[in-house]
Every structure is written in C-alpha cells, then in structure tokens.
Amino acid sequence: MATFISVPLKKSSEVDLVKPLSKFVTASYPAGEEQAEYIRAVEELNKLRRNALGRPLDKHESSLEILLRYYDQLCAVEPKFPFSENQLCLTFTWKDAFDKGSLFGGSVKLSLASLGYEKTCVLFNAAALASQIASEQNLDNDEGLKAAARYYQLASGAFGHIKDTVLSALNREPTMDISPETVGTLSHIMLAQAQEVFFLKATSDKMKDAVIAKLANQAADFYGDAFKQCQYKDNLPKEVLPVLAAKHCIMQANAELHQSILAKQKKRFGEEIARLQHAAELVKTVASRYDEYVSVKDLSDKINRALTAAKKDNDFIYHDRVPEVKDLEHIGKAALVKATAITPPLSQKFSDLFEKMVPMAVQQSMSIYNQRKAETVNRLVGTMREATNLCNGVLASLNLPAALEDLSGDSIPQSIAEKARAVVQQGGLQNIEQLIKDLPELLTRNREILDESLKMLDDEETTDNELRTKFNQRWNRTPSGDLYKPLRAEGANFRNVLDKAVQADQVVRDRYNTHCEMIALLCKPENELNAAIPSANPTKTLQGSEVVNVLRSQLTQLDEMKKERETLEGEIKGVTFDMSTTFLTALAQDGAISEEQLSLSQLDQLYGSYNQRVQATLRTQEELLGQVQTSHQEFSSLKQSNTEANQREEVLKKLASAHDSYIEITSNLREGTKFYNDLTEILLKFQNKCSDIVFARKTERDELLKDLQQSIAREPSAPSFNVPAYQSTPAAPAGGPTPAPRTVFAQQPQQPQQQPQTKPMPPARPPPPTFTPQAASTTPTNAPPTGPPNTNPPPMAPPSQAQGPPYPSYQGYPGYFQMPMGYNPYAYGQYNMPNVPYMPYQATPGQGGYPGAPPAGQPYPGYPQQPPQQQPYYPQQ
C-alpha cells in the first residue's frame, strides 16, 4: 500500500460556555420565552463543544461531521455575541499538535480570549481528522479512492484557509502548528496526496498511458513544492522530508515509465530506454536513501524488467540511438485536484442554534440609530425650549404680565406670587446650593478614575520601553505605545469631555450668582416679598383701556402656544419604530448594513412633519412677540411715569427673570449631575478595559522574560571554533536513510554511471602533540602526515597542566585556526568517497588525551556532528 502522511489533532482544555453566554443573554434580552430559548441554545452549544473536543474521535465520517457542525455553529454565533476582551471574554486554551514527540517547535499551549482562535483550531482538527480518515481508506476499490481524494482536498482547503486567516484572527504570533508556514506546507502535502490518489485510480482503471504520465508528473510537481517549503524551515517536521522526497522521485519515475510505454508505441525505442533508465535511477535513489519510509521493490522490478527487454530489443533489432535525458521532451501535467473552498456551512446537518438572535452588526446599527434618533428628538425639543426661554425673557424684560396685574401699585402681582410659590415648592436656594456643591465631588471622582486608568497604561508602557532598550531586537512583542493608541485616544476624548463640562458648570454658577439675590427674595414669605417691592401711584384708569385688553389677548395666545409646544414635545418623545427588520433585510440582501443611509431616511420620514410643526411655532412666536412689543410701547406711554413706578417695575422684572433663571439653573444642574453619574459608569468600564489589557501585557511580559532568560542561559560564553577531524569519532557507516540532497528536485539527475566529482582534499593537519613527562609545555610535531595515521606515537605521560592550541594562529580569532576560503572540509555531505574509509583517530593505550578534548564518544563542542540515529518516522499506511 502507498505511504500517506496524516496530521495529529490538537487538544483543547475545557471551557465553560454556559455561564458567560447566559449572563450576556440575561443582560441583553428581557425575561420571557425568547430569553429562555437562547439560554437553552447556549447549553446545546456547550454540549456540542464537549462532543467535538472533549473526547477522542474515531477516524470516521461521523466524527468529522461533529467537528464541522461545531465549526459552523462558531461561524454562525460569532456575529451575534460581542466576543472581546472588554465585553464577552472567553479564553480558549489549545496545545500544539506537534509539540510532543515531533520536531515541531513552538509553545506547548496558547491561551487567547479570541473566538477566531477557537475557530482556527477547530478547523485545523477537522483538516487533521480528514487526513486521517483519507489515510484509512481502502485504495483497492473506487469508493475508497474517491473518498480519499475528497478528504485530502477538504484537508488541503482547510489548511489553506487557516493560512490566509490565522494572523488576522489571532492578532498575535500563533503556535507553530497553525502558523502560516506550517499550514501552508500541510495544504500542499494534502493536495499532492489527492493528486496521487487520482493517479492510482487512473492506473487501476487502465487509462491511457499519456494521461497517467501527466497525472504522475503533476503529483511529482506537487510533492516537489511541498518538499521545497519544508526544506529550509526549522519549525517543520524533518521526519516528513524523506517521505516527500521519495514521493517526488516515485511519481516522477511513474511518469517516465508510462511515457516510455507511449514512446514504444510510437516506435521511439531510444527514447523508451532513456526514460526507463531515468526511472530506474530515481527508484534506485529512493531504495538507497528512503527504503525505511517507502518501499519501491515492485516498481523497481517492473521498471528493470521493462528496461532489460527494451535494451535487448534495441541491441539486436532496432539499434536506435539512446538520447540524453536532458534532450527528452518534457512530460505534460494534468491537475485534477483543487483545494476545497471553506464556505460555511460545511456540515450537511447544520442548523443554527441562535437562528432568531439578532446579529451584533444589527445590534450595533440599532445602537447608532437610537443615538441618531435621540439627537433628532433633543434637537427638536431643544429648539422649542430655547424659543420658550427667549419668549419668557422678552416678557420679563417688559414686566409682563405683571405690569397688567399691578395696576393698583401696592399689592403683589398674581404672576409673581405664583412664581414665588413655584420656586419654594422646588426647594428654593437650598436645592440649588446642594446641587452646586455636589458637582465638584462628582467631577473629582471622574478625574481620579480617568487619571488612574491612564497611569496604569503609562507605567506599563514605561516598563516595556525599558525592557525594549535593554534587550533590543530580542524584545519582539508589539510596543505598548502602539497597542495603547486607541485607549489613549479614548482617554483624551474623556478628558476633553470633562474640560467642557467644567466650563459649562462655571456658566451655571455665574448665572446663579447673578440671580441669587432675587431668587432668595422669591423664597421669602408673601408679606416680606410684598414689603420688598416698592409701592407706586395707582394706575387704575388703565384697567378698562383697549391697550390692556389687546396685551392680555396677545399674552393669552403666547400661553396657548407654550401649551401646544408641551403637547408637541410629548408626541415627539413618544415616536417609536423598530429598525431591526430594516437592518436585517439589508444584511441579508447586501451582506452589510448602510446604517447612515437607512437611519437618516427613516428618521426623516418619522420626524419630518414634527420638524415642520416646530418651525411653525417659531414663526408664530416671532409674530406675537412683535405685536406684544408694539402694544407694550403704547401701554407704557399711557402709564404715569415717575421714579417710584419705575423702581417697582424694575424689581418686578428682576423677580420674573429670577424665576425663569431658577427653573433653567435647576434643570441644568440636574442634567449635570446625571451626566457625571453616567460618565462614572463609562469611565469604570474604561478603567476595567485598561486594567485587563495591562494585566494581559504583564503576563505576556513575564513569559517573554522567562524565555529570554532561558535562551541567554543556553548561549555559549565563548565563540565556537572548528576542530580537526581526527579529534571526533565519525558516525558509523550509513545504516539508515541518508537525508535528501538539495538537488533532489533537479530536472536532470546525473546518470548512475558517472561518479560525482570530488573536491580537492583539505591540507593535512598536524597530529596530536607528544609530551615528555618532565615538560610543562608541548611541541607540535613538525612533519605533517600525508593521510590518516595508522600508528600513534609511543605513550607519554599526560601534561601537568592544560596546554594552549598546538596550531599556528591566523587572522581572525587569536589562537584559533581559521579555515582557508573556498571550501570547508568539515561540512556535512560535501564528499562522496565510498572507497576511501573515513578513519577515526585511534588512541594508543596509555597515552594521555588531547588537551581540552571531550571524553571518548562525546562530540566536541561547536563541531558539526553527524545527525543522531533517530527513531524512524513512519507515516500512516
């Protein structure tokens, strides 16, 4: 059976989804059937996760279906819950799939508060399980071949999807198993294996040799691409390299074999032999280097039989010239596989547990719409209130309606008495003073929360900058200054809001100080208020005049207009409309919501008529005030003008203005108090957000410091240098597979008859120094040996102390021998000398060891050693 590579699954820690999601549902939706339904859906989601990740999964399609269902549900639930660190925080922990028992590097596990991370890891497991299911298929029948090809293409598409999305989903460095380089290579491997399955099916169906050759050549090309991605990546499993190299050669050999049959049919016997010879070379390479991973005995026998028969026929009958491999026509390629596109839902039995829940995009659009609606309502109501205040101010400046009520000149006008009672009922001066006294305390509390939040960011950023200066490039995490920019911008906005609030508070205080005396006068008993108002000569002669009647009629119209505004204000505040249906329709049709366009259009429909009515009241007020001012001038000309009357009128004007100011100041102070209390809640959330991110950064900082300390501790304290070959024991003759050379993908490999050209031998090295028992220093032997020594100098006593290097010093590191440029005799894999044994240095019994040499059988520090004989890696059959 052919050898195929499968991927192990990641393991996840248990996560309680019920508590945080239920809390969000309870806080966001009113109690009732809808809330209960969502809580049941949360419990089902938690159960689905346990089934998908909390137990071992069989290599069966039903297990894959569970994983895909959970992945689809995550995709469906992501837009409906605010998964983030500062809102709905769910931390998912996953272990590196390749960390144990493989050469993949990276962290053992990674914990992130990111649903995108959970989706990525679940999709990785789905791809890994698909590769395992494919490797378990029976490739001797069509159903098994079709299933294997389908699962390999699904795995390739899933790994490719992770490659494209993992960095944006995590916003940080992932573990090595889900890094773009790793999953990109796995995607290529799965696609190559799917192509190989199609080649096997074409072979079993006995399709035309030209088609089979193209399929095999394409599979070889896919394996070559996968090998190239693995070859220079230290974070990828080296055990996979031999399998990929072997598969590349095998598929290329199959392509040459079937193309040779096509050449024979066209009576190109020389080309047939050349292709069979090339195929035999490729298979021979696999057998000599990768026999423990892939068996090619059957293929080798088939090729050799065909080659022997072809040579015999050509030698005795055809005598056709055998061309060079480089002169052969390139074999075509036919790709019948394509990575499966990952477009949820992937499961055939998927049904959204939260189908009725409104997506977060709609919820956010609704929130912005509600803000726009509130702004529209406040604008219309504010316009009417400003107009009413202006009207009251004009009437107060004209001492109306008090001037019409004060015709006797010695009693309190009815309107002033009513205003005085209204001020007393609302708390008088004590109410205002208490509200003014509370504002600085609320302001100080908000400033302290904001300052403390920003101080946390400043302290953590200072520490981060100090460590970055200390470790330079090793401190490779995102700078805190860049990470905190959004938070600092938010904090600056809050500070600007507080500064404007302080200015508004001062305006209210100034206005209170201006009218404080008259407000206090309004709070006094009626007899004291009457005594404080100057008396004047009676003007009873004006009581029945036409001017007075006209003024009273005009003031009545103004009062009716004010009442109409109060009714209109209630109607404006009572307008309701459910925009969620509109937003859901737009999201379903376009995939996005144009909130501004939809909201403005709907608000114009709802409040357009109200806006017209508000403007009509403004025009009515302007006309009536003009008429009142004209009538008041005529009224004033008829009144007896004297000093006492003027003083009385001035006091009455101030009292009326004080009442209006009291109402407005009280309203402003209450709004300010509410503003500060609401801002406190917002700032506390901002503080929690800052605290969470600073805590996460401190945790990340501690882990990074720990890793840096360990890496620094592992660094050598002195520079390494090359050591002569005879001081280290070479590895035993190759009994295991030889790693693939970098020329494994060459289009024209060398013929087996040609011996590789050896490079010039390095200059001879001096032998170990000899010692005399009395000497405290050594003298190197002058005559260098011409080859590996067969005998050793007579045993001598070891030196009494450590000696210096016995070689002459060259430019470079003082005291250390530097290799001449152009070659490196110690580089692994540069020489192929099958007939020249590589003799280790044999120590004579009784002779002391070379100064500074390691114990026998142990490598010299810094010297490039032969790869250790590792336990062979067997991909699943």
mmCIF file of N, CA, C and O in Angstrom, residues 721-729 765-766 806-807 817 819 826 838 841 850 860 863:
data_model
loop_
_atom_site.group_PDB
_atom_site.id
_atom_site.type_symbol
_atom_site.label_atom_id
_atom_site.label_comp_id
_atom_site.label_asym_id
_atom_site.label_seq_id
_atom_site.Cartn_x
_atom_site.Cartn_y
_atom_site.Cartn_z
ATOM 1 N N PHE A 721 34.735 27.182 17.644
ATOM 2 C CA PHE A 721 35.705 27.097 16.549
ATOM 3 C C PHE A 721 35.720 25.674 16.036
ATOM 4 O O PHE A 721 35.350 24.728 16.714
ATOM 5 N N ASN A 722 36.208 25.517 14.803
ATOM 6 C CA ASN A 722 36.253 24.209 14.165
ATOM 7 C C ASN A 722 37.374 23.365 14.752
ATOM 8 O O ASN A 722 38.432 23.864 15.140
ATOM 9 N N VAL A 723 37.170 22.067 14.775
ATOM 10 C CA VAL A 723 38.107 21.124 15.392
ATOM 11 C C VAL A 723 38.561 20.134 14.335
ATOM 12 O O VAL A 723 37.772 19.730 13.477
ATOM 13 N N PRO A 724 39.807 19.722 14.323
ATOM 14 C CA PRO A 724 40.287 18.724 13.343
ATOM 15 C C PRO A 724 39.464 17.453 13.407
ATOM 16 O O PRO A 724 38.926 17.072 14.444
ATOM 17 N N ALA A 725 39.393 16.793 12.255
ATOM 18 C CA ALA A 725 38.504 15.641 12.127
ATOM 19 C C ALA A 725 38.901 14.484 13.027
ATOM 20 O O ALA A 725 38.059 13.756 13.532
ATOM 21 N N TYR A 726 40.244 14.294 13.248
ATOM 22 C CA TYR A 726 40.642 13.108 13.998
ATOM 23 C C TYR A 726 40.322 13.200 15.471
ATOM 24 O O TYR A 726 40.480 12.229 16.204
ATOM 25 N N GLN A 727 39.869 14.405 15.947
ATOM 26 C CA GLN A 727 39.539 14.540 17.362
ATOM 27 C C GLN A 727 38.111 14.130 17.678
ATOM 28 O O GLN A 727 37.712 14.124 18.821
ATOM 29 N N SER A 728 37.332 13.831 16.673
ATOM 30 C CA SER A 728 35.959 13.396 16.913
ATOM 31 C C SER A 728 35.731 12.079 16.223
ATOM 32 O O SER A 728 36.303 11.810 15.165
ATOM 33 N N THR A 729 34.898 11.257 16.817
ATOM 34 C CA THR A 729 34.611 9.942 16.255
ATOM 35 C C THR A 729 33.479 10.063 15.256
ATOM 36 O O THR A 729 32.379 10.458 15.620
ATOM 37 N N ARG A 765 46.505 17.903 8.443
ATOM 38 C CA ARG A 765 46.534 18.552 9.754
ATOM 39 C C ARG A 765 47.624 17.902 10.617
ATOM 40 O O ARG A 765 47.878 16.699 10.520
ATOM 41 N N PRO A 766 48.233 18.666 11.460
ATOM 42 C CA PRO A 766 49.277 18.067 12.329
ATOM 43 C C PRO A 766 48.659 17.072 13.290
ATOM 44 O O PRO A 766 47.508 17.207 13.674
ATOM 45 N N PRO A 806 47.961 23.797 19.679
ATOM 46 C CA PRO A 806 49.253 23.456 19.087
ATOM 47 C C PRO A 806 49.394 23.973 17.656
ATOM 48 O O PRO A 806 50.346 23.623 16.992
ATOM 49 N N TYR A 807 48.407 24.770 17.189
ATOM 50 C CA TYR A 807 48.456 25.191 15.788
ATOM 51 C C TYR A 807 48.865 26.650 15.699
ATOM 52 O O TYR A 807 48.629 27.431 16.606
ATOM 53 N N PHE A 817 42.576 28.317 14.761
ATOM 54 C CA PHE A 817 42.869 28.106 13.348
ATOM 55 C C PHE A 817 41.663 28.470 12.510
ATOM 56 O O PHE A 817 40.549 28.063 12.800
ATOM 57 N N MET A 819 39.842 28.432 8.745
ATOM 58 C CA MET A 819 39.881 27.655 7.510
ATOM 59 C C MET A 819 40.158 28.567 6.327
ATOM 60 O O MET A 819 39.656 29.669 6.261
ATOM 61 N N TYR A 826 34.900 20.192 6.757
ATOM 62 C CA TYR A 826 34.105 19.555 7.811
ATOM 63 C C TYR A 826 32.620 19.659 7.541
ATOM 64 O O TYR A 826 31.827 19.240 8.350
ATOM 65 N N TYR A 838 36.730 6.567 6.161
ATOM 66 C CA TYR A 838 36.960 7.760 6.996
ATOM 67 C C TYR A 838 37.390 7.255 8.364
ATOM 68 O O TYR A 838 36.581 6.855 9.172
ATOM 69 N N TYR A 841 40.484 8.750 14.707
ATOM 70 C CA TYR A 841 41.776 8.768 15.382
ATOM 71 C C TYR A 841 41.772 7.704 16.477
ATOM 72 O O TYR A 841 40.901 7.693 17.333
ATOM 73 N N TYR A 850 44.091 14.351 24.352
ATOM 74 C CA TYR A 850 44.494 15.660 23.829
ATOM 75 C C TYR A 850 43.960 16.765 24.748
ATOM 76 O O TYR A 850 42.828 16.693 25.204
ATOM 77 N N TYR A 860 32.775 17.074 20.210
ATOM 78 C CA TYR A 860 33.494 18.276 20.626
ATOM 79 C C TYR A 860 32.556 19.475 20.535
ATOM 80 O O TYR A 860 31.830 19.599 19.567
ATOM 81 N N TYR A 863 31.468 21.563 17.149
ATOM 82 C CA TYR A 863 31.790 20.858 15.914
ATOM 83 C C TYR A 863 30.533 20.276 15.292
ATOM 84 O O TYR A 863 29.740 19.663 15.966
#
